[in-house]
N, CA, C and O of each residue as an XYZ file, in Angstrom:
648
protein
N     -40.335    -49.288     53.989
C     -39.270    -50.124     54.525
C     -39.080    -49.776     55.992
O     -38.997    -48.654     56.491
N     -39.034    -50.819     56.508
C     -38.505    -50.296     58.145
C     -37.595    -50.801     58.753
O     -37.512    -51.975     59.114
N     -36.940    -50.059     58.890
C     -35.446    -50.076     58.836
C     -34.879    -50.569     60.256
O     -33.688    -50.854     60.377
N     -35.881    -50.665     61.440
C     -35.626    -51.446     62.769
C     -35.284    -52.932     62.298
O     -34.169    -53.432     62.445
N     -36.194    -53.471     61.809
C     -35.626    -54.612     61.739
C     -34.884    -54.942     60.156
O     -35.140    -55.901     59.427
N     -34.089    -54.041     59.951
C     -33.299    -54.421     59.054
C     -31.816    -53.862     59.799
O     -31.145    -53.550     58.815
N     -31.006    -53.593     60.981
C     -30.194    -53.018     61.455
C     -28.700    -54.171     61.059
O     -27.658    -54.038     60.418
N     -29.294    -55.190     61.789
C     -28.349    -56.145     61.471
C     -27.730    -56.026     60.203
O     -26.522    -55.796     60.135
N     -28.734    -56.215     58.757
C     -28.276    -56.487     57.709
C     -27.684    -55.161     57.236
O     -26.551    -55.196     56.757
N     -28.340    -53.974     57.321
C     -27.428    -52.384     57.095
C     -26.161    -52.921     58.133
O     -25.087    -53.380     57.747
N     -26.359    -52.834     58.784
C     -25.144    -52.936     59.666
C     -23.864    -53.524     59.128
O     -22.916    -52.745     59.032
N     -23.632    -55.179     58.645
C     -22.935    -55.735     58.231
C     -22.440    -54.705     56.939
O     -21.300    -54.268     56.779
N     -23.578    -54.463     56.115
C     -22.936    -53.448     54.852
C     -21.873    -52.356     55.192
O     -20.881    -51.983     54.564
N     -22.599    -51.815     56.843
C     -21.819    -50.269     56.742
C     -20.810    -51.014     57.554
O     -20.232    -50.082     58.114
N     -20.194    -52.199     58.000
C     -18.948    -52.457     58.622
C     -18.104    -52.398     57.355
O     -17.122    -51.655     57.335
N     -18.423    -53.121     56.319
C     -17.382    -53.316     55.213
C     -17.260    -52.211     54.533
O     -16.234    -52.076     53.866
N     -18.421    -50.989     54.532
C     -18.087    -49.750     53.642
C     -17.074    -49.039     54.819
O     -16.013    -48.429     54.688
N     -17.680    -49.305     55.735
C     -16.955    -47.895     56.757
C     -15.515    -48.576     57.590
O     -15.179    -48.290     58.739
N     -14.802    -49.538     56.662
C     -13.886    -50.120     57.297
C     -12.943    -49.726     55.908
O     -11.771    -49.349     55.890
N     -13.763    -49.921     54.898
C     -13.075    -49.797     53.505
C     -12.599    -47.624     53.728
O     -11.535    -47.007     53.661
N     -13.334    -47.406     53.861
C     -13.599    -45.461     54.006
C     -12.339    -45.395     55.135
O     -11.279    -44.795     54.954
N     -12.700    -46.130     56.301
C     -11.563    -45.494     56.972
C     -10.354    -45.824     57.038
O      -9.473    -45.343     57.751
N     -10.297    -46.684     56.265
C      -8.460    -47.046     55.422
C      -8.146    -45.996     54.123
O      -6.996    -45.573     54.002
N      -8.930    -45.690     53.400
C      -8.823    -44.786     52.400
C      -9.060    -43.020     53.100
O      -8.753    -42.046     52.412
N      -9.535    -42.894     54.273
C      -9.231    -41.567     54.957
C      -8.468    -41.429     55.829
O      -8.238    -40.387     56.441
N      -7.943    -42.572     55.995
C      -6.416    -42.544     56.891
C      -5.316    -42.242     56.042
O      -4.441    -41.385     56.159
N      -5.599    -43.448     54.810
C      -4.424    -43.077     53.828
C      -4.175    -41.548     53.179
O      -3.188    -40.846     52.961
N      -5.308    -41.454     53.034
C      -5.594    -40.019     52.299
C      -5.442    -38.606     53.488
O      -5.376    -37.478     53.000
N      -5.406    -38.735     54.680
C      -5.055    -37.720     55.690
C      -3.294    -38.463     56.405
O      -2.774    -38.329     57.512
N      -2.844    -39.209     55.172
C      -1.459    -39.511     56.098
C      -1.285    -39.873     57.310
O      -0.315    -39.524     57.984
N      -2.329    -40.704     57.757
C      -2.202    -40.896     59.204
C      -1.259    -41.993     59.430
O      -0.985    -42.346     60.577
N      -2.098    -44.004     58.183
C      -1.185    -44.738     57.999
C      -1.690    -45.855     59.594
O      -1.232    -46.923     59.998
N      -2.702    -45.035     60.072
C      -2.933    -46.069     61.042
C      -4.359    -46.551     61.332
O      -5.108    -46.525     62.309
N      -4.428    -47.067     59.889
C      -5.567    -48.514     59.912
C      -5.150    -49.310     58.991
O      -5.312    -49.178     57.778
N      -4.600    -50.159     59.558
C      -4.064    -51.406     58.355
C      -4.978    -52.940     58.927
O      -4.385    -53.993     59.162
N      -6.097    -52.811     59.034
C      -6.665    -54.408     59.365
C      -6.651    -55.056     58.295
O      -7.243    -54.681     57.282
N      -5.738    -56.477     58.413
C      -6.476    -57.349     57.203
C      -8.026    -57.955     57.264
O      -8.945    -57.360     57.826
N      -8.156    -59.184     56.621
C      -9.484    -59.661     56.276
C      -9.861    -60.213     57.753
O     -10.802    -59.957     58.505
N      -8.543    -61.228     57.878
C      -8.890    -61.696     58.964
C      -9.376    -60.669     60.259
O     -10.579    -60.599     60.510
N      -8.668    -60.102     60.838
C      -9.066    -58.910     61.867
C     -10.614    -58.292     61.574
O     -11.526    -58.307     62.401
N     -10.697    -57.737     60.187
C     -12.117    -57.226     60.251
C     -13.370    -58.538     60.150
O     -14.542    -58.167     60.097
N     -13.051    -60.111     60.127
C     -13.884    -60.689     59.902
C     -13.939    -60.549     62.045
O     -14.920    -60.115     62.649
N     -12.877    -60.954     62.604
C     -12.950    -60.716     63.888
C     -13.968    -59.571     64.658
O     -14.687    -59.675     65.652
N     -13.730    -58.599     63.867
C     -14.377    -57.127     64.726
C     -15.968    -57.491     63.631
O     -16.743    -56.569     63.887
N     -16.519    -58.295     62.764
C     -17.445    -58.479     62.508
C     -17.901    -59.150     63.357
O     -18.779    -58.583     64.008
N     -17.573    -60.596     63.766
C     -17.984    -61.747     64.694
C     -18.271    -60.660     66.199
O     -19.187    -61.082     66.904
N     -17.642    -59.468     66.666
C     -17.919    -58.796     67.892
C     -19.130    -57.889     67.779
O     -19.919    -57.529     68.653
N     -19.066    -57.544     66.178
C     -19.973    -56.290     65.750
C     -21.870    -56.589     65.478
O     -22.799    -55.788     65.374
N     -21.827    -57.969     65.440
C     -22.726    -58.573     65.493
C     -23.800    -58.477     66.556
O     -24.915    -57.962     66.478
N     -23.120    -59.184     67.719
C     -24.194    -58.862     69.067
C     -24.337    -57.259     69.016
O     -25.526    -57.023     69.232
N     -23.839    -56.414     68.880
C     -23.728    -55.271     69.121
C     -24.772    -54.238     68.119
O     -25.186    -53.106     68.368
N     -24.974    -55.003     67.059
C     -25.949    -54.487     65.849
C     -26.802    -55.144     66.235
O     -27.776    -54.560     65.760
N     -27.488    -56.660     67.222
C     -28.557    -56.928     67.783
C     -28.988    -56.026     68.728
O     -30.214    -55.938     68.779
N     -28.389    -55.342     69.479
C     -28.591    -54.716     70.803
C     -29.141    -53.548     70.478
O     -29.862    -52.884     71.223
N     -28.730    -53.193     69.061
C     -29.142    -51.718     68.590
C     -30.396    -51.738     67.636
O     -31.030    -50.771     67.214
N     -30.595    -53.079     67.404
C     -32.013    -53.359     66.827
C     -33.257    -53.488     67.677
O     -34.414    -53.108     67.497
N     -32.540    -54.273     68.857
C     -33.244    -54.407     69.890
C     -34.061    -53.118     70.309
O     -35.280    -52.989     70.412
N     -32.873    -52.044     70.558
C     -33.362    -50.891     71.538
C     -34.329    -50.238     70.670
O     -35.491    -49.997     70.999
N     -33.685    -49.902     69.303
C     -34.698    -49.404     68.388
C     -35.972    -49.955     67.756
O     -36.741    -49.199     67.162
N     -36.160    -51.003     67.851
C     -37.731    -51.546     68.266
C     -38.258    -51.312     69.362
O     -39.457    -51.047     69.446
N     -37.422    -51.370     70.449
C     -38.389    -50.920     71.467
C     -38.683    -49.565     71.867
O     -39.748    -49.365     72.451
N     -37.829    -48.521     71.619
C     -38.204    -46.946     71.487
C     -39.096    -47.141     70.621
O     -40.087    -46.578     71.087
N     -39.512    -47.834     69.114
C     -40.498    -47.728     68.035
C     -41.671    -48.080     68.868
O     -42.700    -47.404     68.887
N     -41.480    -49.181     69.568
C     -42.595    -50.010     69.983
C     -43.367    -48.847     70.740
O     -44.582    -48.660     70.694
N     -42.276    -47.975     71.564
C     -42.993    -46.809     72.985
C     -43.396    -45.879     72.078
O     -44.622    -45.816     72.172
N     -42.950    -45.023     71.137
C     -43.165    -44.070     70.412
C     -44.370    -44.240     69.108
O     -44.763    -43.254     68.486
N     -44.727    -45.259     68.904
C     -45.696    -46.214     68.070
C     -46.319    -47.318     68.199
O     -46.405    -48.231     67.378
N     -47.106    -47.187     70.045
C     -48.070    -48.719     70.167
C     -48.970    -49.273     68.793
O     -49.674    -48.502     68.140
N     -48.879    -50.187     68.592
C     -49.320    -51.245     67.911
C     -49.280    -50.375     66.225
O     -50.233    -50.315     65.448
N     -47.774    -49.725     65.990
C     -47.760    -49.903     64.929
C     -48.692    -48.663     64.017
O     -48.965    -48.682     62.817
N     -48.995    -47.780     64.892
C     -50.465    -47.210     63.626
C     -49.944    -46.334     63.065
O     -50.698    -45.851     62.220
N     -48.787    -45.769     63.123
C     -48.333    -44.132     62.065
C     -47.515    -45.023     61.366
O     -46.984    -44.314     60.511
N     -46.935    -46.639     61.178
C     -46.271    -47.389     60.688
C     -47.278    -48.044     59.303
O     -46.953    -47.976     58.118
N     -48.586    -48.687     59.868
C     -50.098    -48.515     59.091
C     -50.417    -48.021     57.913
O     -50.548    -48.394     56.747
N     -50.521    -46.867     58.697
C     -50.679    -45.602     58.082
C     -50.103    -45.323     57.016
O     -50.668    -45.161     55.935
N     -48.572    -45.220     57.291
C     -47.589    -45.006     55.851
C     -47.729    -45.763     55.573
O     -47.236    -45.581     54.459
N     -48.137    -47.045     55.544
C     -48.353    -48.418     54.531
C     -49.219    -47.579     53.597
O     -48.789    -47.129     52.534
N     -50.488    -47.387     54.056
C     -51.532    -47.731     53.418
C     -51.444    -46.244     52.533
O     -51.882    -46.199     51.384
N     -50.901    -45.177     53.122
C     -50.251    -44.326     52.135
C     -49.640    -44.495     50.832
O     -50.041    -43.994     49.782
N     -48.799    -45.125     50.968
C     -47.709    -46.348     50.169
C     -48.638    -46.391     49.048
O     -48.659    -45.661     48.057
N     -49.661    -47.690     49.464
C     -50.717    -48.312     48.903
C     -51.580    -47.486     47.684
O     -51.449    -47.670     46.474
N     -52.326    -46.705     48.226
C     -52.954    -45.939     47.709
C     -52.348    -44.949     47.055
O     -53.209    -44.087     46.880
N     -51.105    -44.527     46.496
C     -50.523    -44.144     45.659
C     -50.540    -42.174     46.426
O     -50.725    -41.237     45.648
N     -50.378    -41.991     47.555
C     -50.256    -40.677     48.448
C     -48.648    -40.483     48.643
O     -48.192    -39.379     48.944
N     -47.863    -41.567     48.463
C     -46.715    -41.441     49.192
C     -45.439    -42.235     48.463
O     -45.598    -43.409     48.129
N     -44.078    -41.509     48.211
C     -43.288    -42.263     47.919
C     -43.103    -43.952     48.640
O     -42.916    -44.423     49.762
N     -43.326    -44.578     46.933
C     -42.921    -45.686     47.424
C     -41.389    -46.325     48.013
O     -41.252    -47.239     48.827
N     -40.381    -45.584     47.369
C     -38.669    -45.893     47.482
C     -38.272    -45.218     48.712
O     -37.880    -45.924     49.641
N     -38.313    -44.095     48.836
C     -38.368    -43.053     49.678
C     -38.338    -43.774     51.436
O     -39.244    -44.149     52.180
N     -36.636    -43.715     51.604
C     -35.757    -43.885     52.710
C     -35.903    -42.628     53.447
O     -35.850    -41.799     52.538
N     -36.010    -42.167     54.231
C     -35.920    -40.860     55.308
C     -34.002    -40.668     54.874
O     -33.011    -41.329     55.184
N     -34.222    -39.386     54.009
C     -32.902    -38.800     53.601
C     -32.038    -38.691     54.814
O     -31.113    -39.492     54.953
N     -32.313    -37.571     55.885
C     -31.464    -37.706     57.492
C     -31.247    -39.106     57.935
O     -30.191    -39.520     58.415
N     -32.313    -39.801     57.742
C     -31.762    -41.205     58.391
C     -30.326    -42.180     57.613
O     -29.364    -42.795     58.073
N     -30.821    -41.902     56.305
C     -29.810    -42.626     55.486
C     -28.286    -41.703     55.517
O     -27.238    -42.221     55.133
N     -28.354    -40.299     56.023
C     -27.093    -39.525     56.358
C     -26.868    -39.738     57.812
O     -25.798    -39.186     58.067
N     -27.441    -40.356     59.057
C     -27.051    -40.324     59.896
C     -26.807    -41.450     60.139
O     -26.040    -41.690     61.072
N     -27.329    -42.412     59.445
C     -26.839    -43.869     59.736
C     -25.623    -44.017     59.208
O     -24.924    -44.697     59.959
N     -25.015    -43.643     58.151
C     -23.978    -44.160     57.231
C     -23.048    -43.175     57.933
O     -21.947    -43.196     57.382
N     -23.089    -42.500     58.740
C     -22.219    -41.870     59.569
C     -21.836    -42.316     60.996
O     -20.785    -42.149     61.614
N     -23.087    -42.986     61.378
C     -22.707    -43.785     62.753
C     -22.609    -44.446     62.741
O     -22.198    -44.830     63.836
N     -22.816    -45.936     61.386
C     -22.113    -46.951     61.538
C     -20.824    -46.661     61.282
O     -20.208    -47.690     61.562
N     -19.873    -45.629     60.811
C     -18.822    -45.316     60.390
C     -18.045    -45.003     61.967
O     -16.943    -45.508     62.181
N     -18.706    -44.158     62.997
C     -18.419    -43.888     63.929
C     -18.339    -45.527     65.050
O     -17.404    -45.799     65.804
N     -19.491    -46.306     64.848
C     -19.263    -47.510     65.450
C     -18.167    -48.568     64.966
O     -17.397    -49.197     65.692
N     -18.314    -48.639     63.050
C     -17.186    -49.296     63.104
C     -15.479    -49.064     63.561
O     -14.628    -49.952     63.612
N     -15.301    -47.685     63.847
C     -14.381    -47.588     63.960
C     -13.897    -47.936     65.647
O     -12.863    -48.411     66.117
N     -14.863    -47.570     66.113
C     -14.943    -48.162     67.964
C     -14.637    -49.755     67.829
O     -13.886    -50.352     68.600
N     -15.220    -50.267     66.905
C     -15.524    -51.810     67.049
C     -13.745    -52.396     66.591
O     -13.227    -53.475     66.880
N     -13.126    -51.183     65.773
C     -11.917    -51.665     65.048
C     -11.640    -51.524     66.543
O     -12.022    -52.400     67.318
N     -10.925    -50.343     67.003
C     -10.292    -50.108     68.241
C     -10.307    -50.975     69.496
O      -9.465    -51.241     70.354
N     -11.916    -51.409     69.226
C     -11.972    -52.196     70.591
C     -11.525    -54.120     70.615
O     -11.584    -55.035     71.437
N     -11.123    -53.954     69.303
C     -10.870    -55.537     69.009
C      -9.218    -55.518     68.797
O      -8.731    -56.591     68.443
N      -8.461    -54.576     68.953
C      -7.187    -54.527     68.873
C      -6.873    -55.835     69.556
O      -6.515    -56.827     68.919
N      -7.034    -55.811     71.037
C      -6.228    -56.887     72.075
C      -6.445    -57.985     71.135
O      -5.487    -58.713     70.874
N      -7.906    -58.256     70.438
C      -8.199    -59.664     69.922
C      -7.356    -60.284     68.719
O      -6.805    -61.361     68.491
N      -7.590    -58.645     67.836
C      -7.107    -59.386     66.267
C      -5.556    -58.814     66.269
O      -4.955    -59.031     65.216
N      -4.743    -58.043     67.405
C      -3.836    -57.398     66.607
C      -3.486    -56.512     65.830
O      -2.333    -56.093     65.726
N      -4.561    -56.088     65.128
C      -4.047    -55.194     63.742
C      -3.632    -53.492     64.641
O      -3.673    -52.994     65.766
N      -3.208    -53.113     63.092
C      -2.923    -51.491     63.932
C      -3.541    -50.823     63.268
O      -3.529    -50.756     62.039
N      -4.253    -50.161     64.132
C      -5.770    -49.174     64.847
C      -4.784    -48.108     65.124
O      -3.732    -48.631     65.490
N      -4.717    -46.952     65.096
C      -4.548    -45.609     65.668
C      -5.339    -44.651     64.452
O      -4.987    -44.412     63.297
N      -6.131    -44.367     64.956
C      -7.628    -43.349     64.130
C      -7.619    -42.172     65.129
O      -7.782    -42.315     66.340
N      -7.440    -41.147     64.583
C      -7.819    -40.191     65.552
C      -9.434    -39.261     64.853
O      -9.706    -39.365     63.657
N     -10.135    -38.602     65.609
C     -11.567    -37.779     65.153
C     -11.536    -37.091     63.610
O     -12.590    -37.173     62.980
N     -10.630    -36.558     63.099
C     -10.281    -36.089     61.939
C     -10.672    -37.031     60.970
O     -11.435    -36.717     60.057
N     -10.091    -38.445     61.132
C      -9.937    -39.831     59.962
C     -11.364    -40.054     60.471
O     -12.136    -39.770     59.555
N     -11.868    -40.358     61.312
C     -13.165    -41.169     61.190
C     -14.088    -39.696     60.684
O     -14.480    -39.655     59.518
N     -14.301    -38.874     61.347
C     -14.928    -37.695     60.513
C     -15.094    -38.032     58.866
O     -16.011    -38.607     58.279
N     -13.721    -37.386     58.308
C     -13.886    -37.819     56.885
C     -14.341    -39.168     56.252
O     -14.957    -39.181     55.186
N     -13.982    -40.453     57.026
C     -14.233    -41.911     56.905
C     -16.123    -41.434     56.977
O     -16.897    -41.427     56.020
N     -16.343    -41.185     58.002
C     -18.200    -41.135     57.825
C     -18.773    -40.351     56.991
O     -19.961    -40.604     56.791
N     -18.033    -38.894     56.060
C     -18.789    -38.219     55.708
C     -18.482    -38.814     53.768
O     -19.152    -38.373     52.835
N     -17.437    -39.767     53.625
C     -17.335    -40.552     52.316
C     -18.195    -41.822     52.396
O     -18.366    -42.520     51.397
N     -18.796    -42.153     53.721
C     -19.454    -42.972     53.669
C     -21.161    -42.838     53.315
O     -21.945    -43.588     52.733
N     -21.348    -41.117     54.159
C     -22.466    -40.831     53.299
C     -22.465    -40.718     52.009
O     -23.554    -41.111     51.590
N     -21.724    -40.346     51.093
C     -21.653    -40.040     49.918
C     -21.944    -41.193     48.998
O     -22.618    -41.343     47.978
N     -20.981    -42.141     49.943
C     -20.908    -43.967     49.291
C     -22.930    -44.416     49.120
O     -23.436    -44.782     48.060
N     -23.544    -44.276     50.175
C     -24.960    -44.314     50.655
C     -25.433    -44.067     49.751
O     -25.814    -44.867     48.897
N     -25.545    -42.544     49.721
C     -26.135    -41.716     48.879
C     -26.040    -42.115     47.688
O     -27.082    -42.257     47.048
N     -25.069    -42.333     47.221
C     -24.187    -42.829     45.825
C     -25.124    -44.470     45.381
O     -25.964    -44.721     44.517
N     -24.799    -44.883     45.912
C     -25.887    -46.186     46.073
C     -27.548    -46.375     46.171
O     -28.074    -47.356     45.643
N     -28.220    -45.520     46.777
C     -28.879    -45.267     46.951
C     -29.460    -44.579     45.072
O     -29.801    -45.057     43.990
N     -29.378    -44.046     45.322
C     -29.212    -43.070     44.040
C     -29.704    -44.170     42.709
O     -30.789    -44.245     42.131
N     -28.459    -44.937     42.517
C     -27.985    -46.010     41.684
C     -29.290    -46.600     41.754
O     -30.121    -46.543     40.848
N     -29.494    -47.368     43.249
C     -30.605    -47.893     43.198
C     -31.975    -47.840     42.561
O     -32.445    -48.745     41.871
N     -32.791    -46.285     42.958
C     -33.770    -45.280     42.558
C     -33.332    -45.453     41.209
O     -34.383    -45.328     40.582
N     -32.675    -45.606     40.610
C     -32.386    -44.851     39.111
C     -33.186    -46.378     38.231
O     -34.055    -46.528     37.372
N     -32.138    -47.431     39.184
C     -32.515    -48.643     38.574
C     -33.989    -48.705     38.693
O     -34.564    -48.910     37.625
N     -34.653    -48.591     39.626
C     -36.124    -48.860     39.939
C     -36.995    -47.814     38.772
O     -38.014    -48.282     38.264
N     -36.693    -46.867     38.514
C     -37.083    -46.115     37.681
C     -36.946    -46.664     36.392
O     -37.926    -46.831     35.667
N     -35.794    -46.958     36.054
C     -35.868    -47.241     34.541
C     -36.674    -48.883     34.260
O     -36.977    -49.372     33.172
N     -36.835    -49.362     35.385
C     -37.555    -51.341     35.471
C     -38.221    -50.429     35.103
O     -37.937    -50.099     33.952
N     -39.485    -49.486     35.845
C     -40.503    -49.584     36.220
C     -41.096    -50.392     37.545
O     -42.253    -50.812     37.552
N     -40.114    -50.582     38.758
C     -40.233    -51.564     39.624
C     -41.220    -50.821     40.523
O     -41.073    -49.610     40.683
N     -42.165    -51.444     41.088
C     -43.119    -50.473     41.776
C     -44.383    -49.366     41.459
O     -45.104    -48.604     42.103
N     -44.187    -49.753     40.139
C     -45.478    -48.564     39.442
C     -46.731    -49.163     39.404
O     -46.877    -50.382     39.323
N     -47.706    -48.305     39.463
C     -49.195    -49.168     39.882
C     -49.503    -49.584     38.137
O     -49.158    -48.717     37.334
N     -50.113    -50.833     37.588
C     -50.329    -51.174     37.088
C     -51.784    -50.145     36.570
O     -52.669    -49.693     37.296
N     -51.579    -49.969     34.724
C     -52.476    -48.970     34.473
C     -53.729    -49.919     34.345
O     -53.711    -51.136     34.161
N     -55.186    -48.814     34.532
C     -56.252    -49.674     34.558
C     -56.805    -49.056     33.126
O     -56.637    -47.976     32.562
N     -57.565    -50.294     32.800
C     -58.198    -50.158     31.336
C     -59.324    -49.645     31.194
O     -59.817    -49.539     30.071
């Protein structure tokens, strides 16, 4: 899976997990200051958008500099293929550092849409901290779920030969 050009669509997921997390780690650290309704977070979605292009953007093009035409990308294909290499198998750090910085972006994206939508935003480092590190868990948690399901299909297993 490659996850450059899937940013957008993770993205949209980790706005609604890491918007949901940091209302439940505000509430849960007594802070009391993230109350966006639907409307407001559909707002800071409509902003969060270009902003998850820009970050797809850049990260194709660091891929593009760090991997001309694709060949250690190939490579793990054909790894894949030939039965050398997890097929499910997300880069564990990546799936903990993403679900932590979209947690860290959505919460910028809440803050920075105040003037627009109104709602009340006051998050201080503590709430988004905990907000990103329930969001890995949420990931993980999902993730997990996922693998489990694929395991018990059989989704992905090489067909036995006779």
């Amino acid at each position: 899976m490659d996850l450059d050009s899937h940013y957008p669509a993770l993205g949209e997921r980790f706005l609604f997990t890491s918007t949901w997390m940091l209302g439940k780690a505000s509430a849960w650290l007594d802070a009391g200051g993230f109350l966006p309704d639907g409307a407001a977070t559909l707002i800071v979605y409509l902003l969060y958008v270009p902003v998850l292009i820009v970050i797809a953007l850049v990260a194709m093009a660091v891929k593009n500099r760090l991997d001309p035409g694709s060949l250690k990308q190939l490579e793990r294909q054909k790894a894949v293929k030939e039965g050398k290499r997890e097929r499910y198998f997300v880069s564990f750090a990546g799936g903990i550092a993403s679900s932590f910085l979209f947690t860290v972006l959505t919460a910028i994206a809440h803050i920075a849409a105040v003037p627009i939508t109104g709602a009340v935003i006051r998050l201080n480092p503590a709430t988004v901290a905990v907000a990103g590190v329930l969001n890995i868990a949420a990931g993980l948690g999902a993730s997990l779920l996922v693998g489990m399901i694929f395991l018990v299909s059989g989704v992905g297993r090489k067909a036995k030969r006779a």
